[in-house]
Every structure is written in C-alpha cells, then in structure tokens.
Amino acid sequence: MALFGGKKHQAFLGMDLGGSNLYSVAFDFELKPIFHSKIDTEAREGYLHVIDRVALQIQELKKRLEEEGYDLAGIGLGVPGLVQSEHGNVIVAPNLGWSQCKPVRDMDLPQELKDLTVLLNDVNAGLLGELHSMADQPSCAVAYFCGTGIGGALALNGRLIEGSLGAAGEVGHMVVRSGGRKCGCGRKGCLEAYIGKWALNDQIQKALDDKKKTRLKSLISYNLKKQPVKSSSLKKAYEKGDSFTTELMEEYYCHYLAIGISQTANCLAPDCVVLGGGIMEAMGEYLLPVVRNELEALCIGPPPRLQLAELGDLAGPLGAAISARRGGALA
Amino acid sequence: MALFGGKKHQAFLGMDLGGSNLYSVAFDFELKPIFHSKIDTEAREGYLHVIDRVALQIQELKKRLEEEGYDLAGIGLGVPGLVQSEHGNVIVAPNLGWSQCKPVRDMDLPQELKDLTVLLNDVNAGLLGELHSMADQPSCAVAYFCGTGIGGALALNGRLIEGSLGAAGEVGHMVVRSGGRKCGCGRKGCLEAYIGKWALNDQIQKALDDKKKTRLKSLISYNLKKQPVKSSSLKKAYEKGDSFTTELMEEYYCHYLAIGISQTANCLAPDCVVLGGGIMEAMGEYLLPVVRNELEALCIGPPPRLQLAELGDLAGPLGAAISARRGGALA
C-alpha cells in the first residue's frame, strides 16, 4: 500500500494530435479520466507552430493538474503518421504535412517534461486503449480504423508491433487487387482505394451521375468532390432501407473489408480484429455480421473474432496515457 | 565449464517430415551436424503408418547416437501443415492427408521420448534455421519459401509467431487480386495461385499451346498436367536467354512475388525477408534484384532487406533441432 499510496496522486496526459484538433485527457493512476480538453491544431500554420501549441497545452494542463492536487507523471502523444516511438521520432505525418520531424526533441518544453513524453502512432494508441477495456485480452489483435483513411495497428500480447521505421500495421495499404484502383498513397489496389471514404464518394457520385434512385441524393447537401461522405448520411439512408446504400455497404464495402481482414488473418492469424473509426461507429452493428459471414470463406485458419471499438474518441488519449504509464509505447 | 561439460555430449534430432521423405539430422549441443538420414515417408499408407515410421526412426537414431557416445536431449519434428506447437497438435497437413491428428501423443514411443519431442511447422523450422546462420539478427523476419506451394513463416526477435491455431505466416494465401485465379486452397486470388508451380505450369502450357517459341519445349519432357515444372528447367532456359522464360520469370513471377512481399511489408514492416524454396535456390541470384526493384514502389515504408536462404535442405532439421534445444518452438 505504501507504493500505491505514493502513486495515487500521479496523473498521466493522453493526447491525440489530429489534423483539426488536439484532444487531451488527463487520467489518474488507475486510468480514470480527470478532465478533457480540446483545442484547434492549426496544422496549416506549420510544424513548429503545432509543436508550440502542444507544448503550451502540456504546460497548461500540468498546471491544472497541480491545482487539483496531481503530479504529472507521464505524457503520451498520439500522432497520425509513421512514428518510431523508441526514438521519439515522427518519420512522416501526411495529414499534418510533417516529414522527418522530431517533435519531442524540438518542443519548447523544460527537459523534465520532454523526458516524460512518449510518442506513438495515433491508431496504435487507439488499439492500446481498446485492448485496455476488453475483459479477455487477445494474444494477437489487429485494428482496422475505417474512416476517411483506413488506419491499422497490431499488438501481440498487449504490446504494439511498430515494425521497421514505424511502418507496421498499414492494413489500409495492403493490396486487395494488384493493378487496381489508384490510392492516395500513390500505389494501386490498396484496401483504402476501395473502402476509404474518397472511394465511397466515387461510388456515390457515379450513382448520382447515372441518376440511380437513392435517398443519399437528398441527404448529401455537401460537395462530394471536396468533402468525404459523412458516416451519418450513409447510416440514415441505410436505416431507411435505401437499396443503393444497402448494396454499397453490404456487397461492396463489407466485401472488400472482409478481403482486407483476411489478409492480416492469413498473415498473423490474430484472435481478435477491432473495428473502429467513423463508419464503424455509425454502422458497425449492421455491417459486422455481413463481414463475419464473408470472412468464413476467406481465411485459411478459423476467422478472427470481430469486435467493435467501444471507446470512441477516448481510445486514443487512453492508449497514449497507458503508453506513458508503461514508460513507452513498446514497453 | 561444469555445466557445459555436462552438456557436451547432448545431441538433438531435427526432423523434416515431407510428403516424400523424412529427413533427419542429428546435431551436437553446439548445433554441428553429426550425421544425416533420409527415408521414404510412405505418406500414401496413411497417418498411423507415417507416425510409426517416425517413431521407429527416432529409436534407431537414438541408438546410433548412443553408440557414438551422445545422449539424445531433444527432438524437433517439422510438419508441413498447421501446427500448434504449444499443444503438440497438427491441425491439418494437406500434403500428408492429415487432419485433426496429434502425432506426438499418438506415436508408439516411450513417454520419455514423447516428452523430448516438439512439433512445429516445417517452414517455421526453416526460418529458425536460416536465422541461426545470419550474422545480424533481424528484429522481424518473414520467410517466403517458393516452390510448388508458397510457404511462409514469421519471427519477431528470433521467436516464431504461430498465430491462432498455428495459422499465421500463410503468406502464399494472402490475396493479391480479389476475385482472381482460383487457388488450390479453394479461395481466389491468392499469391500461390499466381506464382506456385502449378500456376507457372498453366502459363507455360498456354505458351506451348500457342506455339510460342521457347527453349522450355525441349527442356520439358515430363507431363505438365501431372508434375510441376522443375526449377532446373526454368533455370536452364533462363540462362540460355530464352525470351519467354525471361519474361515469365522477371515480368510475371517477380512482379507478383514483389506484390506478395509488399503485403507483409505493409502489415509487419519486417527488416528482412528470407527467400527460399526450389525456385529461389535455382534462380534466386537472378530474380532478387528484379524483385527488389519492384518492391521500392510497393512499400509504404522502406522495403525490407531481401536475403536468399542459404542452408537448403539443412534449414528445416536445424530449425527443428534449435526448437528442441530451446524446449519448444515458441520458447
């Protein structure tokens, strides 16, 4: 009890750095949230500006924690890109316009705060967070975060696999059709080129151009050329029984997602695949049985258990805080 | 020295159970080969017969080791199928016609020999063997054994990843083209359906039917419908500059192999990919630079180092013996 008594006022900051927002949650030693904070990332102002904002935010939240009687004992920062957490490096973060940056080293922070900070990939953080909330820990888990892009992460026995230069877990860029649709990454036939939101936009735009009857026409008031389709629009049309949307999501989306999942299943034979991201949050309960059914025929071994992510926006900060509490994403 | 002195007469048997042969090598404590033995598997006689032959072989080789002054301290048995080494189970071994067998438990061996025996997948054994011979140990390695089928294996920090029910590492059955060529596994578009030897047979047969000019016509005296093309035939035609064979191997084979390797690269970001099997043994030195070149454009992160397997038939028995010396494939 003496040890734990010494730790009970420790707090950990979990931060999720996105293209639009920096979302931070302070957790106590038992990983219960103390408070939240969200600020604009202001990514367009460039790398150094964003890093300054992160540093400022850390100092502010540290002060707030101290006022509430906590010591800041660790900071986890999830970044959307290739991260070498061991070295505190971000190799590249396309959505932030970063490449070859070393944010922690470059942050205008006292050394003791730098020493408390661990970096990790944002989807890796999300998987760590989701694993934490599971009753039975899978020995191997793969995450698919399905939104505008398809993010991925791998964990063996609760430890992340980062791979050489942090490039492991890019499940959205495993090929489903060699020579197929062009992907945003510059390659062809990636899963993301089939089920990323821009790919869904293409399918929907084509249906609208072809004057197909679909409720999506009235639900989409935004410009599909400039903005990815909203999960909520798809959900509404699907729930109304719109036949185009049903076909799009069940026969197209679920089909390619199942092929994508079978890729990692046949490579790693995970016990569990965690499905998160905007589309899964909105429609996962409808789509999972369809994917599960397709998967039966696609896996060499028994198909992995499919599980919806449950924590939403909290997963990333929680995973980042867990990583900080452990003393590193891979520890 | 006392401890090592006690171990210096320990020997380990590494056995590679194939569809045609059971190849066994006895190794001393320092993993130097003592002697080899090869017998027919007689797989057509069925599961119990093969198990009897393995048990008999173990007893004979144990006797021979004792005559030479060695104690048999461990036995590793590589099996071509899905193996749960932790439980000593073979889930399925298609080339042997086995399913749901538990060979070690079923073998007619004294209990103390059963207790010495560890089971593992044959390609997993091959990768362990190859890793043992490398000067610098990759932190993550993937093996592609390219022959009639495409076998695969994964290791993190020198430890195998078996996955749920031993189904990890099936790199030959990761999809390269959804809805593509039918594979022997019953699914469509697997890598093996493009570059397994039966797929090469199809390509060659089509060229012969189309009366394409190729040296392979005179080099192939066997029936391509019943026998997979020999790596030596391909090598000869390639070395003579036969343009059909050059195109087949460089533009078709290497292209699909590179896509296959990029799949695991984007999933796991390994530092090293080990290429073995009949085709690589025969022609790897010619094909590797072509694959390496293709790979540059296909990987999200830096492409893994490609390395030819160096031990040939010895890799499997060596890996099996290593696994026995460790006390288990995953230990």
Short mmCIF file of N, CA, C and O in Angstrom, two decimals, chain A residues 82 154 156 161-171 173-179 185-187 255-256 259 262-271 297-302, chain B residues 82 154 156 161-171 173-179 185-187 255-256 259 262-271 297-302:
data_model
loop_
_atom_site.label_atom_id
_atom_site.label_comp_id
_atom_site.label_asym_id
_atom_site.label_seq_id
_atom_site.Cartn_x
_atom_site.Cartn_y
_atom_site.Cartn_z
N LEU A 82 3.84 7.83 -39.43
CA LEU A 82 4.82 6.80 -39.09
C LEU A 82 5.66 7.33 -37.93
O LEU A 82 6.33 8.35 -38.05
N LEU A 154 -1.23 -3.24 -34.84
CA LEU A 154 -1.04 -4.63 -34.44
C LEU A 154 -0.52 -4.68 -33.01
O LEU A 154 0.31 -3.87 -32.62
N LEU A 156 0.78 -7.78 -30.10
CA LEU A 156 1.00 -9.16 -29.64
C LEU A 156 1.11 -9.13 -28.13
O LEU A 156 1.94 -8.39 -27.59
N ILE A 161 3.28 -3.75 -32.18
CA ILE A 161 4.32 -4.04 -33.16
C ILE A 161 4.45 -2.80 -34.04
O ILE A 161 3.50 -2.45 -34.74
N GLU A 162 5.57 -2.13 -33.96
CA GLU A 162 5.75 -0.91 -34.76
C GLU A 162 6.42 -1.18 -36.09
O GLU A 162 6.19 -0.48 -37.06
N GLY A 163 7.28 -2.20 -36.14
CA GLY A 163 7.97 -2.51 -37.38
C GLY A 163 9.09 -1.54 -37.68
O GLY A 163 9.27 -0.53 -37.00
N SER A 164 9.84 -1.88 -38.72
CA SER A 164 10.95 -1.05 -39.14
C SER A 164 10.46 0.36 -39.49
O SER A 164 9.50 0.52 -40.26
N LEU A 165 11.07 1.37 -38.89
CA LEU A 165 10.69 2.78 -39.08
C LEU A 165 9.21 3.06 -38.79
O LEU A 165 8.61 3.95 -39.38
N GLY A 166 8.61 2.27 -37.92
CA GLY A 166 7.23 2.54 -37.52
C GLY A 166 6.19 2.23 -38.58
O GLY A 166 5.05 2.66 -38.49
N ALA A 167 6.58 1.45 -39.60
CA ALA A 167 5.69 1.28 -40.75
C ALA A 167 4.79 0.04 -40.66
O ALA A 167 4.08 -0.27 -41.62
N ALA A 168 4.79 -0.65 -39.54
CA ALA A 168 3.91 -1.82 -39.43
C ALA A 168 2.47 -1.38 -39.23
O ALA A 168 2.19 -0.26 -38.82
N GLY A 169 1.55 -2.29 -39.55
CA GLY A 169 0.14 -2.03 -39.29
C GLY A 169 -0.56 -1.20 -40.34
O GLY A 169 -1.67 -0.73 -40.12
N GLU A 170 0.05 -1.02 -41.49
CA GLU A 170 -0.59 -0.21 -42.54
C GLU A 170 -1.57 -1.08 -43.33
O GLU A 170 -1.44 -1.29 -44.54
N VAL A 171 -2.58 -1.55 -42.61
CA VAL A 171 -3.52 -2.50 -43.21
C VAL A 171 -4.31 -1.88 -44.36
O VAL A 171 -4.78 -2.59 -45.24
N HIS A 173 -3.10 -0.19 -46.61
CA HIS A 173 -2.27 -0.16 -47.82
C HIS A 173 -1.74 -1.53 -48.19
O HIS A 173 -0.74 -1.66 -48.90
N MET A 174 -2.41 -2.56 -47.71
CA MET A 174 -2.16 -3.89 -48.23
C MET A 174 -3.03 -4.02 -49.48
O MET A 174 -4.16 -3.52 -49.54
N VAL A 175 -2.48 -4.66 -50.50
CA VAL A 175 -3.15 -4.73 -51.80
C VAL A 175 -4.32 -5.71 -51.74
O VAL A 175 -4.20 -6.80 -51.21
N VAL A 176 -5.47 -5.30 -52.26
CA VAL A 176 -6.54 -6.26 -52.44
C VAL A 176 -6.71 -6.62 -53.92
O VAL A 176 -7.30 -7.63 -54.26
N ARG A 177 -6.20 -5.78 -54.80
CA ARG A 177 -6.29 -6.07 -56.22
C ARG A 177 -5.10 -5.45 -56.93
O ARG A 177 -5.06 -4.24 -57.12
N SER A 178 -4.13 -6.30 -57.28
CA SER A 178 -2.92 -5.76 -57.91
C SER A 178 -3.33 -5.05 -59.21
O SER A 178 -4.16 -5.53 -59.97
N GLY A 179 -2.75 -3.87 -59.42
CA GLY A 179 -3.08 -3.09 -60.61
C GLY A 179 -4.45 -2.45 -60.55
O GLY A 179 -4.94 -1.92 -61.55
N CYS A 185 -1.97 7.01 -51.61
CA CYS A 185 -0.56 6.80 -51.27
C CYS A 185 0.31 6.70 -52.52
O CYS A 185 1.53 6.57 -52.41
N GLY A 186 -0.32 6.72 -53.70
CA GLY A 186 0.45 6.68 -54.94
C GLY A 186 0.55 5.28 -55.53
O GLY A 186 1.00 5.10 -56.65
N ARG A 187 0.11 4.27 -54.75
CA ARG A 187 0.18 2.90 -55.25
C ARG A 187 -1.20 2.49 -55.78
O ARG A 187 -2.14 3.27 -55.78
N HIS A 255 -17.60 -6.52 -48.45
CA HIS A 255 -16.85 -7.49 -49.25
C HIS A 255 -15.35 -7.14 -49.24
O HIS A 255 -14.51 -7.98 -48.92
N TYR A 256 -15.04 -5.88 -49.56
CA TYR A 256 -13.62 -5.51 -49.60
C TYR A 256 -13.01 -5.46 -48.20
O TYR A 256 -11.85 -5.82 -48.01
N ILE A 259 -12.09 -8.94 -47.33
CA ILE A 259 -10.85 -9.34 -48.00
C ILE A 259 -9.65 -8.73 -47.29
O ILE A 259 -8.66 -9.40 -47.02
N SER A 262 -9.04 -10.58 -44.14
CA SER A 262 -8.47 -11.92 -44.40
C SER A 262 -6.97 -11.83 -44.68
O SER A 262 -6.22 -12.77 -44.40
N GLN A 263 -6.52 -10.69 -45.21
CA GLN A 263 -5.08 -10.52 -45.47
C GLN A 263 -4.29 -10.62 -44.17
O GLN A 263 -3.31 -11.35 -44.08
N THR A 264 -4.71 -9.86 -43.17
CA THR A 264 -3.98 -9.94 -41.91
C THR A 264 -4.27 -11.26 -41.20
O THR A 264 -3.41 -11.78 -40.50
N ALA A 265 -5.48 -11.81 -41.40
CA ALA A 265 -5.78 -13.11 -40.78
C ALA A 265 -4.83 -14.17 -41.32
O ALA A 265 -4.30 -14.98 -40.56
N ASN A 266 -4.60 -14.18 -42.63
CA ASN A 266 -3.74 -15.21 -43.19
C ASN A 266 -2.26 -14.93 -42.95
O ASN A 266 -1.44 -15.83 -43.01
N CYS A 267 -1.95 -13.70 -42.64
CA CYS A 267 -0.57 -13.37 -42.27
C CYS A 267 -0.31 -13.65 -40.80
O CYS A 267 0.67 -14.30 -40.46
N LEU A 268 -1.18 -13.17 -39.92
CA LEU A 268 -0.89 -13.19 -38.48
C LEU A 268 -1.79 -14.10 -37.66
O LEU A 268 -1.50 -14.36 -36.51
N ALA A 269 -2.91 -14.54 -38.25
CA ALA A 269 -3.89 -15.34 -37.50
C ALA A 269 -4.17 -14.73 -36.12
O ALA A 269 -3.95 -15.38 -35.10
N PRO A 270 -4.65 -13.49 -36.10
CA PRO A 270 -4.96 -12.87 -34.80
C PRO A 270 -6.19 -13.52 -34.19
O PRO A 270 -7.01 -14.08 -34.91
N ASP A 271 -6.36 -13.43 -32.87
CA ASP A 271 -7.60 -13.92 -32.26
C ASP A 271 -8.70 -12.89 -32.43
O ASP A 271 -9.87 -13.23 -32.36
N ALA A 297 -15.20 -17.73 -45.60
CA ALA A 297 -14.67 -18.36 -46.80
C ALA A 297 -13.29 -17.85 -47.18
O ALA A 297 -12.63 -18.41 -48.06
N LEU A 298 -12.84 -16.79 -46.50
CA LEU A 298 -11.61 -16.13 -46.96
C LEU A 298 -10.38 -16.46 -46.13
O LEU A 298 -9.26 -16.16 -46.53
N CYS A 299 -10.57 -17.07 -44.97
CA CYS A 299 -9.43 -17.33 -44.08
C CYS A 299 -8.97 -18.78 -44.17
O CYS A 299 -9.79 -19.68 -44.27
N ILE A 300 -7.67 -18.96 -44.12
CA ILE A 300 -7.07 -20.29 -44.11
C ILE A 300 -7.38 -20.99 -42.78
O ILE A 300 -7.79 -22.13 -42.74
N GLY A 301 -7.17 -20.30 -41.73
CA GLY A 301 -7.50 -20.83 -40.40
C GLY A 301 -8.89 -20.35 -39.98
O GLY A 301 -9.64 -19.83 -40.81
N PRO A 302 -9.22 -20.51 -38.72
CA PRO A 302 -10.51 -20.01 -38.24
C PRO A 302 -10.51 -18.48 -38.30
O PRO A 302 -9.51 -17.86 -37.95
N LEU B 82 -0.67 -26.91 -40.55
CA LEU B 82 -0.96 -26.03 -39.42
C LEU B 82 -0.65 -26.78 -38.14
O LEU B 82 -1.26 -27.81 -37.86
N LEU B 154 6.89 -16.35 -39.88
CA LEU B 154 7.17 -15.04 -39.27
C LEU B 154 7.94 -15.23 -37.98
O LEU B 154 7.64 -16.15 -37.21
N LEU B 156 9.57 -12.73 -34.69
CA LEU B 156 9.88 -11.46 -34.03
C LEU B 156 10.97 -11.73 -33.01
O LEU B 156 10.80 -12.59 -32.14
N ILE B 161 6.09 -16.58 -34.70
CA ILE B 161 4.69 -16.22 -34.47
C ILE B 161 3.85 -17.31 -35.10
O ILE B 161 3.88 -17.49 -36.32
N GLU B 162 3.14 -18.07 -34.29
CA GLU B 162 2.32 -19.16 -34.83
C GLU B 162 0.88 -18.73 -35.10
O GLU B 162 0.23 -19.27 -35.98
N GLY B 163 0.39 -17.79 -34.33
CA GLY B 163 -0.99 -17.32 -34.51
C GLY B 163 -2.00 -18.32 -33.99
O GLY B 163 -1.66 -19.43 -33.60
N SER B 164 -3.24 -17.89 -34.02
CA SER B 164 -4.34 -18.72 -33.56
C SER B 164 -4.40 -20.02 -34.37
O SER B 164 -4.39 -20.00 -35.60
N LEU B 165 -4.41 -21.16 -33.69
CA LEU B 165 -4.41 -22.48 -34.31
C LEU B 165 -3.26 -22.70 -35.31
O LEU B 165 -3.41 -23.46 -36.27
N GLY B 166 -2.15 -22.02 -35.09
CA GLY B 166 -0.98 -22.24 -35.94
C GLY B 166 -1.12 -21.70 -37.36
O GLY B 166 -0.34 -22.07 -38.25
N ALA B 167 -2.09 -20.81 -37.57
CA ALA B 167 -2.39 -20.39 -38.94
C ALA B 167 -1.66 -19.13 -39.39
O ALA B 167 -1.91 -18.64 -40.49
N ALA B 168 -0.74 -18.62 -38.59
CA ALA B 168 -0.02 -17.43 -39.02
C ALA B 168 1.02 -17.78 -40.09
O ALA B 168 1.43 -18.93 -40.22
N GLY B 169 1.44 -16.78 -40.82
CA GLY B 169 2.52 -16.96 -41.78
C GLY B 169 2.10 -17.58 -43.10
O GLY B 169 2.94 -18.00 -43.88
N GLU B 170 0.78 -17.63 -43.37
CA GLU B 170 0.34 -18.21 -44.64
C GLU B 170 0.43 -17.16 -45.76
O GLU B 170 -0.58 -16.80 -46.39
N VAL B 171 1.65 -16.74 -46.01
CA VAL B 171 1.86 -15.65 -46.97
C VAL B 171 1.43 -16.02 -48.38
O VAL B 171 1.10 -15.18 -49.20
N HIS B 173 -1.19 -17.45 -49.12
CA HIS B 173 -2.64 -17.36 -49.25
C HIS B 173 -3.17 -15.98 -48.85
O HIS B 173 -4.33 -15.81 -48.51
N MET B 174 -2.27 -15.00 -48.92
CA MET B 174 -2.74 -13.62 -48.84
C MET B 174 -3.16 -13.25 -50.27
O MET B 174 -2.52 -13.64 -51.24
N VAL B 175 -4.24 -12.52 -50.37
CA VAL B 175 -4.81 -12.19 -51.68
C VAL B 175 -3.95 -11.15 -52.41
O VAL B 175 -3.54 -10.16 -51.81
N VAL B 176 -3.66 -11.37 -53.66
CA VAL B 176 -3.04 -10.31 -54.46
C VAL B 176 -4.04 -9.73 -55.46
O VAL B 176 -3.87 -8.62 -55.95
N ARG B 177 -5.09 -10.47 -55.74
CA ARG B 177 -6.11 -9.96 -56.66
C ARG B 177 -7.46 -10.56 -56.27
O ARG B 177 -7.72 -11.74 -56.55
N SER B 178 -8.30 -9.73 -55.63
CA SER B 178 -9.60 -10.26 -55.19
C SER B 178 -10.38 -10.74 -56.39
O SER B 178 -10.40 -10.10 -57.44
N GLY B 179 -10.98 -11.91 -56.26
CA GLY B 179 -11.74 -12.48 -57.37
C GLY B 179 -10.86 -13.03 -58.49
O GLY B 179 -11.37 -13.37 -59.57
N CYS B 185 -6.25 -23.86 -52.45
CA CYS B 185 -6.87 -23.81 -51.12
C CYS B 185 -8.38 -23.60 -51.21
O CYS B 185 -9.06 -23.60 -50.19
N GLY B 186 -8.88 -23.39 -52.44
CA GLY B 186 -10.31 -23.22 -52.61
C GLY B 186 -10.74 -21.76 -52.70
O GLY B 186 -11.89 -21.46 -53.01
N ARG B 187 -9.80 -20.86 -52.41
CA ARG B 187 -10.13 -19.45 -52.46
C ARG B 187 -9.64 -18.85 -53.78
O ARG B 187 -9.08 -19.55 -54.61
N HIS B 255 7.10 -9.90 -60.44
CA HIS B 255 6.08 -8.88 -60.21
C HIS B 255 5.11 -9.32 -59.11
O HIS B 255 4.88 -8.59 -58.14
N TYR B 256 4.57 -10.53 -59.26
CA TYR B 256 3.61 -10.99 -58.25
C TYR B 256 4.30 -11.30 -56.92
O TYR B 256 3.73 -11.06 -55.85
N ILE B 259 4.62 -8.07 -55.14
CA ILE B 259 3.34 -7.65 -54.55
C ILE B 259 3.09 -8.45 -53.28
O ILE B 259 2.70 -7.89 -52.25
N SER B 262 5.24 -7.14 -50.56
CA SER B 262 4.78 -5.83 -50.10
C SER B 262 3.61 -5.98 -49.13
O SER B 262 3.42 -5.15 -48.23
N GLN B 263 2.83 -7.05 -49.29
CA GLN B 263 1.71 -7.27 -48.36
C GLN B 263 2.21 -7.43 -46.94
O GLN B 263 1.69 -6.79 -46.02
N THR B 264 3.18 -8.30 -46.75
CA THR B 264 3.69 -8.47 -45.38
C THR B 264 4.51 -7.25 -44.97
O THR B 264 4.55 -6.91 -43.79
N ALA B 265 5.15 -6.59 -45.95
CA ALA B 265 5.92 -5.39 -45.60
C ALA B 265 4.99 -4.32 -45.04
O ALA B 265 5.29 -3.70 -44.03
N ASN B 266 3.83 -4.13 -45.67
CA ASN B 266 2.92 -3.09 -45.21
C ASN B 266 2.15 -3.52 -43.96
O ASN B 266 1.62 -2.69 -43.24
N CYS B 267 2.11 -4.80 -43.70
CA CYS B 267 1.48 -5.28 -42.48
C CYS B 267 2.47 -5.25 -41.32
O CYS B 267 2.15 -4.73 -40.25
N LEU B 268 3.67 -5.78 -41.52
CA LEU B 268 4.58 -6.01 -40.40
C LEU B 268 5.85 -5.16 -40.44
O LEU B 268 6.57 -5.11 -39.46
N ALA B 269 6.15 -4.57 -41.60
CA ALA B 269 7.39 -3.82 -41.76
C ALA B 269 8.59 -4.60 -41.20
O ALA B 269 9.29 -4.13 -40.30
N PRO B 270 8.83 -5.81 -41.73
CA PRO B 270 9.98 -6.59 -41.26
C PRO B 270 11.28 -5.96 -41.74
O PRO B 270 11.28 -5.22 -42.72
N ASP B 271 12.38 -6.22 -41.04
CA ASP B 271 13.69 -5.74 -41.54
C ASP B 271 14.20 -6.63 -42.64
O ASP B 271 15.01 -6.23 -43.46
N ALA B 297 8.54 0.57 -55.13
CA ALA B 297 7.32 1.34 -55.38
C ALA B 297 6.12 0.79 -54.62
O ALA B 297 5.07 1.42 -54.59
N LEU B 298 6.27 -0.38 -54.02
CA LEU B 298 5.10 -1.07 -53.46
C LEU B 298 4.97 -0.95 -51.94
O LEU B 298 3.94 -1.27 -51.38
N CYS B 299 6.04 -0.50 -51.28
CA CYS B 299 6.02 -0.47 -49.82
C CYS B 299 5.75 0.94 -49.31
O CYS B 299 6.26 1.92 -49.85
N ILE B 300 4.97 1.02 -48.24
CA ILE B 300 4.69 2.30 -47.58
C ILE B 300 5.95 2.81 -46.88
O ILE B 300 6.31 3.96 -46.99
N GLY B 301 6.59 1.93 -46.17
CA GLY B 301 7.85 2.28 -45.51
C GLY B 301 9.02 1.85 -46.38
O GLY B 301 8.86 1.54 -47.55
N PRO B 302 10.21 1.84 -45.83
CA PRO B 302 11.37 1.37 -46.59
C PRO B 302 11.23 -0.12 -46.87
O PRO B 302 10.80 -0.87 -45.99
#
